[in-house]
Short mmCIF file of C-alpha atoms in Angstrom, two decimals:
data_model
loop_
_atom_site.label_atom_id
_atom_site.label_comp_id
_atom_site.label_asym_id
_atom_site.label_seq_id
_atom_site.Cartn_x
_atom_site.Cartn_y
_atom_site.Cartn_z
CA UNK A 143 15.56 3.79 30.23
CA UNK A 144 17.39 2.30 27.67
CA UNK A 145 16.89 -1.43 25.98
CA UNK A 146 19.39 -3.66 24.56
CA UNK A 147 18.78 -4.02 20.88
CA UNK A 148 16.90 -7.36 19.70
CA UNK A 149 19.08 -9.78 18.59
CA UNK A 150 16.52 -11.62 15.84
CA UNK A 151 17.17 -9.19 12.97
CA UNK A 152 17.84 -9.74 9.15
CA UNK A 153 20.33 -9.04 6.98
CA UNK A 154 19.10 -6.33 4.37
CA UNK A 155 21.93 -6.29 2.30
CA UNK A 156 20.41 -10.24 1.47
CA UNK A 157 17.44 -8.22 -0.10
CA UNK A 158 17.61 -7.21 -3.90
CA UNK A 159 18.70 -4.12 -4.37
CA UNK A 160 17.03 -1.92 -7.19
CA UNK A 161 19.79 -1.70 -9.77
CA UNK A 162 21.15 1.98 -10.07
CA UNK A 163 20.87 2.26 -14.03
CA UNK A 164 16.71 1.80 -13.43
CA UNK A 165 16.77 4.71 -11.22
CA UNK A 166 19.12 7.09 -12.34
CA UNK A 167 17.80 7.01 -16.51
CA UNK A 168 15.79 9.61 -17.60
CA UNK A 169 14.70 7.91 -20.75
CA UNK A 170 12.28 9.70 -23.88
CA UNK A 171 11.40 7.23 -26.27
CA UNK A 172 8.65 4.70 -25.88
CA UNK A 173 10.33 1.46 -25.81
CA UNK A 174 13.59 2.48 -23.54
CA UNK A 175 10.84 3.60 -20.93
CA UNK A 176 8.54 0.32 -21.39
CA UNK A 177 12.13 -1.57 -20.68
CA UNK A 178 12.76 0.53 -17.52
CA UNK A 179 9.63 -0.29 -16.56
CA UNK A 180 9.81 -4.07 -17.02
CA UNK A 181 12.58 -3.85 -15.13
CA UNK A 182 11.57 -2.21 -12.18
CA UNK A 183 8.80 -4.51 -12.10
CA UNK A 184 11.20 -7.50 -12.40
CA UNK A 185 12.95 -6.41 -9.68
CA UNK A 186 10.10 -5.74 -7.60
CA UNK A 187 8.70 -9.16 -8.01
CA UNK A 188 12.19 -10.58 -7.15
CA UNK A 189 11.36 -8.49 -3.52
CA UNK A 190 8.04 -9.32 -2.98
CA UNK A 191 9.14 -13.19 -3.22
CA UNK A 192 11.10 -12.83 -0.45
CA UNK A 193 9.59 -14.05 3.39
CA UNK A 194 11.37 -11.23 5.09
CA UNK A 195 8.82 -8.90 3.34
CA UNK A 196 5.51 -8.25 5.42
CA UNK A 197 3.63 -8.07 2.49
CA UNK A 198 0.36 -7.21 4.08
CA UNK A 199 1.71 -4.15 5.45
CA UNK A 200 3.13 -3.24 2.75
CA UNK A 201 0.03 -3.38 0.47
CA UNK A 202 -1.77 -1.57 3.59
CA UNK A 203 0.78 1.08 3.36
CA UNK A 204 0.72 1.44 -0.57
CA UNK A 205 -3.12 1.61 -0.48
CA UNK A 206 -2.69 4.63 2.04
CA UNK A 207 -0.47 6.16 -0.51
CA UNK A 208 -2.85 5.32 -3.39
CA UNK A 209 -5.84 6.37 -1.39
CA UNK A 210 -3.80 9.76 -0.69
CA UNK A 211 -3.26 10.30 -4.38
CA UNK A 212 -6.72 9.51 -5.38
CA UNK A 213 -7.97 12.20 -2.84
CA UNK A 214 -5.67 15.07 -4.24
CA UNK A 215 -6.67 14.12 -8.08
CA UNK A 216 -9.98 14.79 -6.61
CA UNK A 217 -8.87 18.34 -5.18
CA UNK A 218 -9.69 17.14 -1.61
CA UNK A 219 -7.29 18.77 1.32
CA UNK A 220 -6.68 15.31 2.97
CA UNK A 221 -3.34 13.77 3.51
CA UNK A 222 -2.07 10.36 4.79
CA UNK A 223 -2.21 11.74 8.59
CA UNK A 224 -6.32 12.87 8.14
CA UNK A 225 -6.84 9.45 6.51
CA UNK A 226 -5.60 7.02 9.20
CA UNK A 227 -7.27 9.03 11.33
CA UNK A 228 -10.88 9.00 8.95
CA UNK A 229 -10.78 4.90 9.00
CA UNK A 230 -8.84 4.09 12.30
CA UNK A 231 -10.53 6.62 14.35
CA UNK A 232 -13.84 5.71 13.81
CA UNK A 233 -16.57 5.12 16.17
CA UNK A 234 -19.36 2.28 15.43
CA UNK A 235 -22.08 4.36 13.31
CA UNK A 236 -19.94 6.74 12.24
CA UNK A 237 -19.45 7.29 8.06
CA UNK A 238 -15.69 7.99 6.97
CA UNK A 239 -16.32 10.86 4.54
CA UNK A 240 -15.40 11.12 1.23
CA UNK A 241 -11.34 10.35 2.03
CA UNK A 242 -12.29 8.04 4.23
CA UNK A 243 -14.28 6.30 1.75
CA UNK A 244 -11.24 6.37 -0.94
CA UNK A 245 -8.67 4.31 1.42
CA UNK A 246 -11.46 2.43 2.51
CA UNK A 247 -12.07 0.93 -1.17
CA UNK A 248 -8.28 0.29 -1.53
CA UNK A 249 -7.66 -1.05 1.98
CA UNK A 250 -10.44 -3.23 1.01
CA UNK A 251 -8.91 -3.95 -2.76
CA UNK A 252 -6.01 -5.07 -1.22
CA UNK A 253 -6.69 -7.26 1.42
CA UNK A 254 -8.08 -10.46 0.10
CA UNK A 255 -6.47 -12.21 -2.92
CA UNK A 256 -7.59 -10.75 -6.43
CA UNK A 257 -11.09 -11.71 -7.76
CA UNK A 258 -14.18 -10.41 -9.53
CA UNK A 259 -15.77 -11.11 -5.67
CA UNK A 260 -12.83 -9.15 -3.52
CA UNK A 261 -12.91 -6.24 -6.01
CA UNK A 262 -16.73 -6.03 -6.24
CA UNK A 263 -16.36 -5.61 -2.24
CA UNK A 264 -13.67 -2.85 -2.65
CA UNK A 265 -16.13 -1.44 -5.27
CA UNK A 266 -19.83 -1.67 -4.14
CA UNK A 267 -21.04 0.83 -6.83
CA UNK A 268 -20.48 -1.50 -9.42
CA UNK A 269 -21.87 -4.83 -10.81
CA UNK A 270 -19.92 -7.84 -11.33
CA UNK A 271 -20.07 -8.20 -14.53
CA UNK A 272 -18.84 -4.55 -15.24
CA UNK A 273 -15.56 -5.11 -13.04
CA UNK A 274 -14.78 -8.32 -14.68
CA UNK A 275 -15.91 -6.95 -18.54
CA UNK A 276 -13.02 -4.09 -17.66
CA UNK A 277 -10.69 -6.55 -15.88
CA UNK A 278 -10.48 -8.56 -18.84
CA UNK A 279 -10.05 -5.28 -21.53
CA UNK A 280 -6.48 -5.66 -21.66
CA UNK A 281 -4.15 -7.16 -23.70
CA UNK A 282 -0.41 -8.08 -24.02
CA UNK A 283 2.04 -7.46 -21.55
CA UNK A 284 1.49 -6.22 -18.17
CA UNK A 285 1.71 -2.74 -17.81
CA UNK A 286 -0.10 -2.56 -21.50
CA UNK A 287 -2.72 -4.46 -19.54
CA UNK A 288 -2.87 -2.16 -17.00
CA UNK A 289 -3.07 0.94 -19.10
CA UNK A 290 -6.14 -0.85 -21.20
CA UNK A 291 -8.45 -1.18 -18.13
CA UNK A 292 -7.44 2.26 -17.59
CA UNK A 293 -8.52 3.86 -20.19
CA UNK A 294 -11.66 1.41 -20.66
CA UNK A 295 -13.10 2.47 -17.48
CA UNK A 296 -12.36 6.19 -17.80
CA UNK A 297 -13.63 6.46 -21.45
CA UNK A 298 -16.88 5.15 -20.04
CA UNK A 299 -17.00 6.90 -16.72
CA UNK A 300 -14.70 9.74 -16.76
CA UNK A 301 -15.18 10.27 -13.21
CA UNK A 302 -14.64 6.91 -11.57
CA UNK A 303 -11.16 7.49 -11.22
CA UNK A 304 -10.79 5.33 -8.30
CA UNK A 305 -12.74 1.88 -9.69
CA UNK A 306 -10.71 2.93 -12.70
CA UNK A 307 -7.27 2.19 -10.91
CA UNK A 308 -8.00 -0.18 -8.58
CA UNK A 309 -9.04 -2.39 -11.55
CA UNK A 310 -6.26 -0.81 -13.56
CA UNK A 311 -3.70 -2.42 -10.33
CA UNK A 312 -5.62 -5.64 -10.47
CA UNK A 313 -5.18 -5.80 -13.95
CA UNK A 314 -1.64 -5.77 -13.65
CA UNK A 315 -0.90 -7.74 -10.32
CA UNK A 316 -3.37 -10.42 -12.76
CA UNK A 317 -0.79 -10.28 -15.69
CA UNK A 318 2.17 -10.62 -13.30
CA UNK A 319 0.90 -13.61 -11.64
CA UNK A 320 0.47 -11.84 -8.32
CA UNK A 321 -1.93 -12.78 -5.78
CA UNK A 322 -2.75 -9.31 -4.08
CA UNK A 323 -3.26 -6.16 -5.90
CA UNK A 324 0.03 -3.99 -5.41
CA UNK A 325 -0.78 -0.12 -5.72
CA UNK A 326 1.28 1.31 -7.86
CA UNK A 327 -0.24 3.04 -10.40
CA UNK A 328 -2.07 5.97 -8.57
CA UNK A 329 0.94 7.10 -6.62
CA UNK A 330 2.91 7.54 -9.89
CA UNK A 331 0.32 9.01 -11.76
CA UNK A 332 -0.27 12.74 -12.33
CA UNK A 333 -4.02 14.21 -12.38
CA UNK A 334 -3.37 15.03 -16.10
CA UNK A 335 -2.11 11.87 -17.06
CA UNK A 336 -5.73 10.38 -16.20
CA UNK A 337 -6.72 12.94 -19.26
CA UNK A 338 -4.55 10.91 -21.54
CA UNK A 339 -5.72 8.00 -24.17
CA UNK A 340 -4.36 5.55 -26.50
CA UNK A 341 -0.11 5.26 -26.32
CA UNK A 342 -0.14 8.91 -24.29
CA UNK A 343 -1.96 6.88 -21.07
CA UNK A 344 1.06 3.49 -21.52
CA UNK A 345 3.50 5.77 -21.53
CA UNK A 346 2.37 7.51 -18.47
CA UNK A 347 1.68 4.33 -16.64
CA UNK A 348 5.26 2.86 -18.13
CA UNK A 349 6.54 5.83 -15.75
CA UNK A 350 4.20 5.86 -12.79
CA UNK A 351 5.21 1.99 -12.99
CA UNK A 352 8.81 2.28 -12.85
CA UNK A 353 8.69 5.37 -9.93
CA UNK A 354 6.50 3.19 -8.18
CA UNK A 355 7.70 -0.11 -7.98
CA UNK A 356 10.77 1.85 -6.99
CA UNK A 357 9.57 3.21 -3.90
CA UNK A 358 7.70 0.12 -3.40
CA UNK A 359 10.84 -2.30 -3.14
CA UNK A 360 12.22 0.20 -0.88
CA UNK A 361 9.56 0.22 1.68
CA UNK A 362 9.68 -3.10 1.41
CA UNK A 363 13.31 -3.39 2.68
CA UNK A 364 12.67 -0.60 5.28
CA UNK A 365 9.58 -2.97 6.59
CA UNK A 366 11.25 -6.02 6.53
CA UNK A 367 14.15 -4.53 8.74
CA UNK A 368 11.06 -2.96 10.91
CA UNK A 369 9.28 -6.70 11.22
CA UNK A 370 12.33 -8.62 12.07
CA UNK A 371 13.20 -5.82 15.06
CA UNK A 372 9.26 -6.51 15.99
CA UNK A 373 9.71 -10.52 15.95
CA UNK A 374 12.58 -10.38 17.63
CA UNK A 375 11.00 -8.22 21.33
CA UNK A 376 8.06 -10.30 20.94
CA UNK A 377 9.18 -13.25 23.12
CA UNK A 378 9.84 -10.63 26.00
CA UNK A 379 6.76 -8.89 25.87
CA UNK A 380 4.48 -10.72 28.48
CA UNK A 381 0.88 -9.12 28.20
CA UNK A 382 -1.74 -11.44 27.94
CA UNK A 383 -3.03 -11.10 24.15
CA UNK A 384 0.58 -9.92 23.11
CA UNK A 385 1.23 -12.15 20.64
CA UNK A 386 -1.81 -11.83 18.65
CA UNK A 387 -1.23 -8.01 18.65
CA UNK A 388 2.21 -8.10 17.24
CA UNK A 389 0.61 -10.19 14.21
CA UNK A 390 -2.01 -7.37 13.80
CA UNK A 391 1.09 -5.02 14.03
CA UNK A 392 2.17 -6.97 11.19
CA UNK A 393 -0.07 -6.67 8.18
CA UNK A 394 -1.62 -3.14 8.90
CA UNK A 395 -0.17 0.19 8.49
CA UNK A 396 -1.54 1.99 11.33
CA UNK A 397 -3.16 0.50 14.43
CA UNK A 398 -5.27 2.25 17.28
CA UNK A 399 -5.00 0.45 20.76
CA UNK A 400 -8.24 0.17 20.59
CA UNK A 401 -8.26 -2.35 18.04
CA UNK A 402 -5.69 -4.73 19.99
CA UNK A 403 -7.24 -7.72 21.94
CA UNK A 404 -6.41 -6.25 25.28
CA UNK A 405 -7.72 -4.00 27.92
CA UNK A 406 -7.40 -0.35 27.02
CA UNK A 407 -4.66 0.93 29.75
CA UNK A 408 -2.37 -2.50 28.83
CA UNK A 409 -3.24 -2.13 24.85
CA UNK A 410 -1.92 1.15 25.48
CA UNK A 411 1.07 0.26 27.77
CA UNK A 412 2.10 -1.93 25.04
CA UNK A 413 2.08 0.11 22.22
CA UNK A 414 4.43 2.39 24.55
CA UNK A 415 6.61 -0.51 25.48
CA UNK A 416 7.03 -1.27 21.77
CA UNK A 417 7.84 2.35 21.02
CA UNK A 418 10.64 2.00 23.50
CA UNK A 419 11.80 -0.91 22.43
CA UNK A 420 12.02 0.66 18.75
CA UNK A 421 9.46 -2.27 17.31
CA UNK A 422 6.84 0.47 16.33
CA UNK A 423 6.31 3.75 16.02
CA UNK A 424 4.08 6.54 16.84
CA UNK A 425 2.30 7.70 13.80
CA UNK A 426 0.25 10.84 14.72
CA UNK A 427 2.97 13.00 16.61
CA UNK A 428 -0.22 13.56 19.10
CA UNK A 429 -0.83 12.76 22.76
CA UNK A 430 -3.92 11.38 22.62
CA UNK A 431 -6.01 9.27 19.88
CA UNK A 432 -2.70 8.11 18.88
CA UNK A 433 -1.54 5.32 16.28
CA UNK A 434 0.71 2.79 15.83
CA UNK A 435 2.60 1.16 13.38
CA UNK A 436 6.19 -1.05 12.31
#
């Protein structure tokens, strides 16, 4: 059976586009790469100020990505499929595992607006005082900022890499005037590059910056295409509880049926009338324990 496509879409073309000279250069010296970066974030700001953007999905999906980097610096086999299924799989009781714990602390970092409170619930293990002495280690411009925290907490706790960049993202998303950490550092980071000190460590994060604000703007563009298409089958969907499970659809990454507020066979007929009606996709490539998401 085939569906007529929805006809409340946007125009992407509308969004900003990354400009071509940001991701084509390749430069070497310090302050041409700081300016790419600057940039990059510039235009990624310009993006995230737009109201086509879902921006809770998009946070949920760069906190996957983040979590997935954190797990490899680690040397831990998991990979984005094995950590939806760690957090969105689990039963009442059950503990996520070390992965599971990882996307669970940026999931959590990027949820609520940024605070001392909303980190020290993404990061349990330490005190309040700690996360807001490191928060407040930087100084100067953004990514400087950034790269200050960094290396403050991993000079004192080599091994906390993950407080380290969470704060490290909060630290920026602070100095841009954002109101949600953005993960962007972890994703453009290499394991050796958390080795690095001083003007070595701000010119790595100048780079994972600019990479990932790149990707980041265009996930953004891909989403916002994928949440108008969802808006716009909405009104013909006529489950009981519909509504409120297109709005869940819209600020996670990956949903389980299970976690819509319907009956299990119609949460499940729903995510399959969505995937027909090209609103969502089907994450896991499985036939059962399946997951969902825009």
């Amino acid at each position: 059976m085939t569906f007529a496509r929805p006809e409340h879409s946007i125009d992407t073309d509308t969004l900003p586009r990354m400009p071509a000279w940001v991701t084509s250069a390749r430069p070497e010296a310090f302050e041409d790469v700081a300016f790419l970066s600057g940039a990059a974030l510039n235009h990624l700001h310009l993006v995230l100020g737009r109201e086509e953007v879902p921006k809770a999905v998009l946070r949920d999906r760069l906190a996957l990505r983040a979590a997935e980097a954190c797990v490899g610096f680690s040397g831990r086999p998991e990979r984005a499929p094995e950590l939806r299924d760690a957090i969105h799989l689990l039963r009442p009781g059950d503990l996520p595992g070390p992965a599971g714990e990882t996307y669970l602390a940026w999931r959590r970092a990027v949820e609520r607006p940024v605070s001392i409170k909303a980190l020290g619930r993404a990061l349990p293990i330490l005190e309040l005082g700690q996360i807001a002495t490191w928060l407040d280690t930087g100084k100067g411009a953004p990514v400087t900022r950034a790269a200050m925290a960094l290396d403050a907490v991993l000079t004192e706790a080599p091994r906390a890499e993950v407080p380290a960049l969470i704060l490290a993202d909060a630290a920026l998303a602070q100095a841009l005037g954002w109101d949600h950490v953005v993960p962007l550092l972890a994703a453009g980071l290499k394991r050796t590059d958390l080795r690095k000190r001083g003007d070595d460590l701000r010119l790595a994060c100048h780079r994972a910056v600019t990479a990932s604000a790149v990707e980041a703007a265009r996930l953004a563009v891909d989403l916002a295409r994928r949440a108008s298409l969802l808006k716009g089958v909405a009104p013909k969907l006529r489950a009981k509880g519909a509504g409120a499970a297109v709005k869940i659809f819209l600020t996670q990454d990956a949903v389980a049926p299970s976690a819509l507020p319907l009956p299990d066979r119609a949460a499940r007929r729903l995510c399959d009338r969505l995937v027909d009606l090209g609103a969502v996709r089907e994450l896991t490539g499985r036939d059962t324990f399946r997951l969902y998401g825009v």
